[in-house]
Amino acid sequence: MPNPPTRYNEQAIQRLVDWNSDVMVRLLKQVVAKRVAYGQETWDVEPVLEQEEGKLVLDEVAEVIDLPMFKYYRTSPNPDAVVLPEAAEKQLRDYVAAVSNAYHDNPYHCLQHASQVTTALTKLLSRVVATSLDELDTELGEEYGTDDDSLEDVQVTDNMAAMLHHHTFGIASDPLTQFGLVFAALIHAVDHQGVSNKDELKVNPEAAAPYGNRSMVEQRSINKAWKKLMEPEFKELRRCLYKDEVELKRFRQVVVNAVLATDIDDAELQNLRMTRWEKTFSSGVRMTGRDTLKDVNRKATIVIEQLMQAAHIIHTMQPWIVYDKWSRRHFLEMHIAFKGENSASDPSASWLKSEMDFFDNYAIPLAMQLKDCDAFVVNQDEFLNYVLKNRQQLSSLGEELLKSMIEQAKKDDKVEEQTGSDHLIFNPETRMLDNLHNDGKVSRHLQHLIDWNVEILGMAVKRIVAKNNATGDTGNKERIDLERDPTVKIVDEVADVIAFPDFDAATAPAMLDTSAELDVVITSQLREFVTDIATRFKSNPFHCLDRGTQICMSAKKLLGRLMTKTPAESSEDVYSKSFGIASDPLAQLAVVFAALIIDVDHEGIPNSQHVFENSYLADKFKNRCISQQHALDICWGHFMHGEFDELRASIFSTASELKRFRQIVVNCILATDLEDDELVHFRKKRWDKAFVAGRRDESVENRNRRATILLEMIAQSADMFHATQNWHLYTKWNERHFSEMYKVYQDKRLKQDPTIFWYKSELLFFDEHAIPLANKLKECGCFGTTSEEYLSWALANRQQWAAKGNELVASIVARHLGKQIEKQRSVRFHRRV
């Protein structure tokens, strides 16, 4: 499990981290409050659990967990009055963040699911006390008389506490057990690969062996989360959590039993639980005078596991809309596993039957057992009623639901084939795209994007190495640094003309041998760099890694068209047509490098908003090209780290090459700021000089000027790729951009509602940027039919937007408001809990 993150790139993920942290802080205060009430001290020398060598987590599942006997408080504990040590509370929040960071962005087994389970379990625990107090008021009234004013309040409190303890088999009076349950809910799917135990055993038997080939998903989650908790950095948290070895053991047992209870496919565990239920509750749920302490603790153990199981499948015990949502996620996860050959079962054929069996054999029986345990649910029939209704609706709507899920999966597959990257399975605000996981593992979607970008950059590096081999230059063996004046801002580095090498027939693209693989060290460092950059993207709807990858792909496409050689052309013709770019692999790498990093750490707000807010970045970059300079500042500093020395040595032979590489990157990234008046005027003046007044100027300087302009236009065209593609792609990214701006407006960081100006601003975008740029690409004559295609798409999209734009804006807003209503309902639910 990675160290706690120092920053969070997704507001939705941050909200989940905050929510889970707040829940656990409140429970930890209850643990401390009880200890204070008892007058107990915590440890000076930390207690440890003696673990038998070779013992599996599975072997720790206890038939009976020993909960503490009831003790009267001298003073009633008040958790709200407890002030946790600052270090302990910070460590708890850091730990929750670390656990959150260890979840993969699977459609179903993800942080959102873990948070839902945590929320459900918190709700169930709150009902333990709420229900019991209502009943105990009645019982105490019968015993003492409702008009007995002589009864001391403390005596009533003590008696209520005692009855509440017995009423809930000791769970209500043990906050450590409650904390352990919520802890188990949060960590139960850590590092889940989106594959079931059964399928993971078949696909990766070596990984399953250390877990005895049973419950490997659950055991792995416990191992990783427990190992993290036991690290030195969480010592103060542990000091608040348990006072001695007995409490540490009880906490561990609660966690183990609760997490393993979520594995309902292990026949041995299921049989153990069933036998224990029949043995324990054959005479009824309530405690009797014949119950021994062991009997009581056995009942408590069963209830602990059932609470976890109910929270784990809470979507089946909620309204149909909730069940529908999470069923779709689960189906998609199974579809991805099947498609990736990680599962032999096609959910299209098996899902409906298995879901019906799941209701009949597990969800409904569990809901009935919860009803029997009437101390734990305020409305005793609530969960059972919902699960029966959902089962009934599934029997009538299941075929239709399955058909809908299959069609959506096919659409996702088609998008993946067209774009070369995984489809966005969640709203970008709720995806955990940027989280690296333990042992170097990353989410499937993130890994796909990393692989794709590594391939694009790796091919460009191959061409540089091939050219060096052709010239006999084996690369630089010493570290090269670029001396820069720290007072000079990146925007001031924009060059009028960048020098490009002269034509050399021996190093023409057609003559280079790029078949050889890169050295493993270089490949490793390139992958590490791209991975690091990928994790620095924020998961905005628009300015995100998905878009960065699309920009990189578009730049690659334009460069490929620029280098295309027709049968009638010679290598020198291609050199002349591209103004030297086709024979300059260093420039080609610089363009795709710039394309990838344009949106790194973008905050989802325009540069003008940075200026209006007088932000730190606005001040740092003097109110010009703020997001562009910030992205380059971050990525260049990282690129120059010593860990990438071998990678840079394979690219740059001299300091002048490193300087030229940076110059191209700077020009390309800054060219994507279309609102900086000074740069816009500068580029227009240079265009007129190179392609209008200098139409017949064939000097080396003018050739280099044209090449500089061409590279900037490639970056600009790639940056607005959605405007020059088909209507479907345009509307997809246009909606993302609107959603991003609307979120900024809702956060009161934008003066005007984008609903008012979006239609007109998109028309202006086409008229002032997309169409003129497409015309320039065509006028250059370097890209063949590609420039004509871009111009055609831009004109067609502009025409369709003029006709349909207002309607589309209204549709986007309606969908967005629908999501907001759902979120508000969720917030109200959380407040009730």
PDB file of N, CA, C and O in Angstrom, residues 175-205:
ATOM      1  N   PRO A 175     -17.375   0.308  21.801  1.00  0.00           N
ATOM      2  CA  PRO A 175     -17.033   1.124  20.624  1.00  0.00           C
ATOM      3  C   PRO A 175     -15.858   0.567  19.832  1.00  0.00           C
ATOM      4  O   PRO A 175     -15.747   0.824  18.630  1.00  0.00           O
ATOM      5  N   LEU A 176     -14.971  -0.213  20.470  1.00  0.00           N
ATOM      6  CA  LEU A 176     -13.852  -0.794  19.734  1.00  0.00           C
ATOM      7  C   LEU A 176     -14.361  -1.788  18.686  1.00  0.00           C
ATOM      8  O   LEU A 176     -13.851  -1.842  17.560  1.00  0.00           O
ATOM      9  N   THR A 177     -15.373  -2.580  19.064  1.00  0.00           N
ATOM     10  CA  THR A 177     -15.975  -3.507  18.103  1.00  0.00           C
ATOM     11  C   THR A 177     -16.629  -2.735  16.956  1.00  0.00           C
ATOM     12  O   THR A 177     -16.503  -3.108  15.785  1.00  0.00           O
ATOM     13  N   GLN A 178     -17.304  -1.646  17.274  1.00  0.00           N
ATOM     14  CA  GLN A 178     -17.942  -0.831  16.244  1.00  0.00           C
ATOM     15  C   GLN A 178     -16.887  -0.226  15.312  1.00  0.00           C
ATOM     16  O   GLN A 178     -17.060  -0.197  14.089  1.00  0.00           O
ATOM     17  N   PHE A 179     -15.805   0.250  15.890  1.00  0.00           N
ATOM     18  CA  PHE A 179     -14.716   0.788  15.064  1.00  0.00           C
ATOM     19  C   PHE A 179     -14.150  -0.310  14.169  1.00  0.00           C
ATOM     20  O   PHE A 179     -13.873  -0.079  12.985  1.00  0.00           O
ATOM     21  N   GLY A 180     -13.955  -1.510  14.733  1.00  0.00           N
ATOM     22  CA  GLY A 180     -13.423  -2.615  13.935  1.00  0.00           C
ATOM     23  C   GLY A 180     -14.319  -2.968  12.764  1.00  0.00           C
ATOM     24  O   GLY A 180     -13.841  -3.285  11.669  1.00  0.00           O
ATOM     25  N   LEU A 181     -15.641  -2.902  12.956  1.00  0.00           N
ATOM     26  CA  LEU A 181     -16.583  -3.193  11.880  1.00  0.00           C
ATOM     27  C   LEU A 181     -16.478  -2.167  10.756  1.00  0.00           C
ATOM     28  O   LEU A 181     -16.421  -2.508   9.570  1.00  0.00           O
ATOM     29  N   VAL A 182     -16.458  -0.895  11.121  1.00  0.00           N
ATOM     30  CA  VAL A 182     -16.356   0.159  10.101  1.00  0.00           C
ATOM     31  C   VAL A 182     -15.000   0.096   9.413  1.00  0.00           C
ATOM     32  O   VAL A 182     -14.885   0.297   8.196  1.00  0.00           O
ATOM     33  N   PHE A 183     -13.964  -0.181  10.173  1.00  0.00           N
ATOM     34  CA  PHE A 183     -12.626  -0.366   9.606  1.00  0.00           C
ATOM     35  C   PHE A 183     -12.651  -1.492   8.580  1.00  0.00           C
ATOM     36  O   PHE A 183     -12.103  -1.362   7.470  1.00  0.00           O
ATOM     37  N   ALA A 184     -13.286  -2.611   8.919  1.00  0.00           N
ATOM     38  CA  ALA A 184     -13.375  -3.743   7.990  1.00  0.00           C
ATOM     39  C   ALA A 184     -14.128  -3.365   6.729  1.00  0.00           C
ATOM     40  O   ALA A 184     -13.757  -3.778   5.621  1.00  0.00           O
ATOM     41  N   ALA A 185     -15.193  -2.578   6.885  1.00  0.00           N
ATOM     42  CA  ALA A 185     -15.962  -2.149   5.711  1.00  0.00           C
ATOM     43  C   ALA A 185     -15.107  -1.319   4.771  1.00  0.00           C
ATOM     44  O   ALA A 185     -15.167  -1.473   3.540  1.00  0.00           O
ATOM     45  N   LEU A 186     -14.294  -0.437   5.319  1.00  0.00           N
ATOM     46  CA  LEU A 186     -13.471   0.439   4.486  1.00  0.00           C
ATOM     47  C   LEU A 186     -12.396  -0.327   3.738  1.00  0.00           C
ATOM     48  O   LEU A 186     -12.112  -0.044   2.574  1.00  0.00           O
ATOM     49  N   ILE A 187     -11.800  -1.343   4.375  1.00  0.00           N
ATOM     50  CA  ILE A 187     -10.628  -2.003   3.774  1.00  0.00           C
ATOM     51  C   ILE A 187     -10.962  -3.324   3.087  1.00  0.00           C
ATOM     52  O   ILE A 187     -10.082  -3.985   2.548  1.00  0.00           O
ATOM     53  N   HIS A 188     -12.238  -3.712   3.048  1.00  0.00           N
ATOM     54  CA  HIS A 188     -12.564  -5.087   2.656  1.00  0.00           C
ATOM     55  C   HIS A 188     -12.228  -5.419   1.202  1.00  0.00           C
ATOM     56  O   HIS A 188     -12.080  -6.591   0.863  1.00  0.00           O
ATOM     57  N   ALA A 189     -12.111  -4.406   0.325  1.00  0.00           N
ATOM     58  CA  ALA A 189     -11.817  -4.683  -1.085  1.00  0.00           C
ATOM     59  C   ALA A 189     -10.535  -3.996  -1.552  1.00  0.00           C
ATOM     60  O   ALA A 189     -10.362  -3.733  -2.741  1.00  0.00           O
ATOM     61  N   VAL A 190      -9.634  -3.706  -0.611  1.00  0.00           N
ATOM     62  CA  VAL A 190      -8.351  -3.087  -0.972  1.00  0.00           C
ATOM     63  C   VAL A 190      -7.607  -3.948  -1.998  1.00  0.00           C
ATOM     64  O   VAL A 190      -7.513  -5.169  -1.848  1.00  0.00           O
ATOM     65  N   ASP A 191      -7.129  -3.327  -3.035  1.00  0.00           N
ATOM     66  CA  ASP A 191      -6.344  -3.994  -4.083  1.00  0.00           C
ATOM     67  C   ASP A 191      -7.155  -5.066  -4.824  1.00  0.00           C
ATOM     68  O   ASP A 191      -6.576  -5.990  -5.398  1.00  0.00           O
ATOM     69  N   HIS A 192      -8.472  -4.943  -4.822  1.00  0.00           N
ATOM     70  CA  HIS A 192      -9.309  -5.881  -5.574  1.00  0.00           C
ATOM     71  C   HIS A 192      -9.035  -5.698  -7.067  1.00  0.00           C
ATOM     72  O   HIS A 192      -9.045  -4.587  -7.581  1.00  0.00           O
ATOM     73  N   GLN A 193      -8.796  -6.799  -7.777  1.00  0.00           N
ATOM     74  CA  GLN A 193      -8.403  -6.734  -9.190  1.00  0.00           C
ATOM     75  C   GLN A 193      -9.597  -6.735 -10.141  1.00  0.00           C
ATOM     76  O   GLN A 193      -9.425  -6.761 -11.350  1.00  0.00           O
ATOM     77  N   GLY A 194     -10.809  -6.718  -9.603  1.00  0.00           N
ATOM     78  CA  GLY A 194     -11.979  -6.786 -10.460  1.00  0.00           C
ATOM     79  C   GLY A 194     -12.272  -8.188 -10.948  1.00  0.00           C
ATOM     80  O   GLY A 194     -13.011  -8.376 -11.911  1.00  0.00           O
ATOM     81  N   VAL A 195     -11.698  -9.179 -10.263  1.00  0.00           N
ATOM     82  CA  VAL A 195     -11.865 -10.583 -10.642  1.00  0.00           C
ATOM     83  C   VAL A 195     -12.228 -11.369  -9.387  1.00  0.00           C
ATOM     84  O   VAL A 195     -11.681 -11.124  -8.312  1.00  0.00           O
ATOM     85  N   SER A 196     -13.143 -12.313  -9.509  1.00  0.00           N
ATOM     86  CA  SER A 196     -13.584 -13.101  -8.356  1.00  0.00           C
ATOM     87  C   SER A 196     -12.479 -14.044  -7.896  1.00  0.00           C
ATOM     88  O   SER A 196     -11.515 -14.314  -8.623  1.00  0.00           O
ATOM     89  N   ASN A 197     -12.629 -14.571  -6.672  1.00  0.00           N
ATOM     90  CA  ASN A 197     -11.664 -15.548  -6.149  1.00  0.00           C
ATOM     91  C   ASN A 197     -11.539 -16.748  -7.078  1.00  0.00           C
ATOM     92  O   ASN A 197     -10.432 -17.235  -7.351  1.00  0.00           O
ATOM     93  N   LYS A 198     -12.651 -17.225  -7.562  1.00  0.00           N
ATOM     94  CA  LYS A 198     -12.666 -18.405  -8.434  1.00  0.00           C
ATOM     95  C   LYS A 198     -11.867 -18.165  -9.703  1.00  0.00           C
ATOM     96  O   LYS A 198     -11.030 -18.983 -10.106  1.00  0.00           O
ATOM     97  N   ASP A 199     -12.109 -17.019 -10.337  1.00  0.00           N
ATOM     98  CA  ASP A 199     -11.411 -16.715 -11.586  1.00  0.00           C
ATOM     99  C   ASP A 199      -9.947 -16.373 -11.348  1.00  0.00           C
ATOM    100  O   ASP A 199      -9.076 -16.732 -12.138  1.00  0.00           O
ATOM    101  N   GLU A 200      -9.666 -15.660 -10.249  1.00  0.00           N
ATOM    102  CA  GLU A 200      -8.282 -15.297  -9.958  1.00  0.00           C
ATOM    103  C   GLU A 200      -7.443 -16.538  -9.657  1.00  0.00           C
ATOM    104  O   GLU A 200      -6.265 -16.597  -9.983  1.00  0.00           O
ATOM    105  N   LEU A 201      -8.077 -17.534  -9.054  1.00  0.00           N
ATOM    106  CA  LEU A 201      -7.384 -18.788  -8.773  1.00  0.00           C
ATOM    107  C   LEU A 201      -6.972 -19.485 -10.067  1.00  0.00           C
ATOM    108  O   LEU A 201      -5.880 -20.050 -10.160  1.00  0.00           O
ATOM    109  N   LYS A 202      -7.847 -19.426 -11.081  1.00  0.00           N
ATOM    110  CA  LYS A 202      -7.534 -20.055 -12.355  1.00  0.00           C
ATOM    111  C   LYS A 202      -6.489 -19.267 -13.142  1.00  0.00           C
ATOM    112  O   LYS A 202      -5.582 -19.835 -13.737  1.00  0.00           O
ATOM    113  N   VAL A 203      -6.640 -17.945 -13.136  1.00  0.00           N
ATOM    114  CA  VAL A 203      -5.752 -17.099 -13.927  1.00  0.00           C
ATOM    115  C   VAL A 203      -4.368 -16.986 -13.307  1.00  0.00           C
ATOM    116  O   VAL A 203      -3.353 -16.975 -13.996  1.00  0.00           O
ATOM    117  N   ASN A 204      -4.312 -16.906 -11.980  1.00  0.00           N
ATOM    118  CA  ASN A 204      -3.035 -16.662 -11.303  1.00  0.00           C
ATOM    119  C   ASN A 204      -2.893 -17.591 -10.096  1.00  0.00           C
ATOM    120  O   ASN A 204      -2.926 -17.156  -8.943  1.00  0.00           O
ATOM    121  N   PRO A 205      -2.728 -18.891 -10.343  1.00  0.00           N
ATOM    122  CA  PRO A 205      -2.660 -19.849  -9.219  1.00  0.00           C
ATOM    123  C   PRO A 205      -1.461 -19.609  -8.311  1.00  0.00           C
ATOM    124  O   PRO A 205      -1.517 -19.912  -7.120  1.00  0.00           O
TER     125      PRO A 205
END
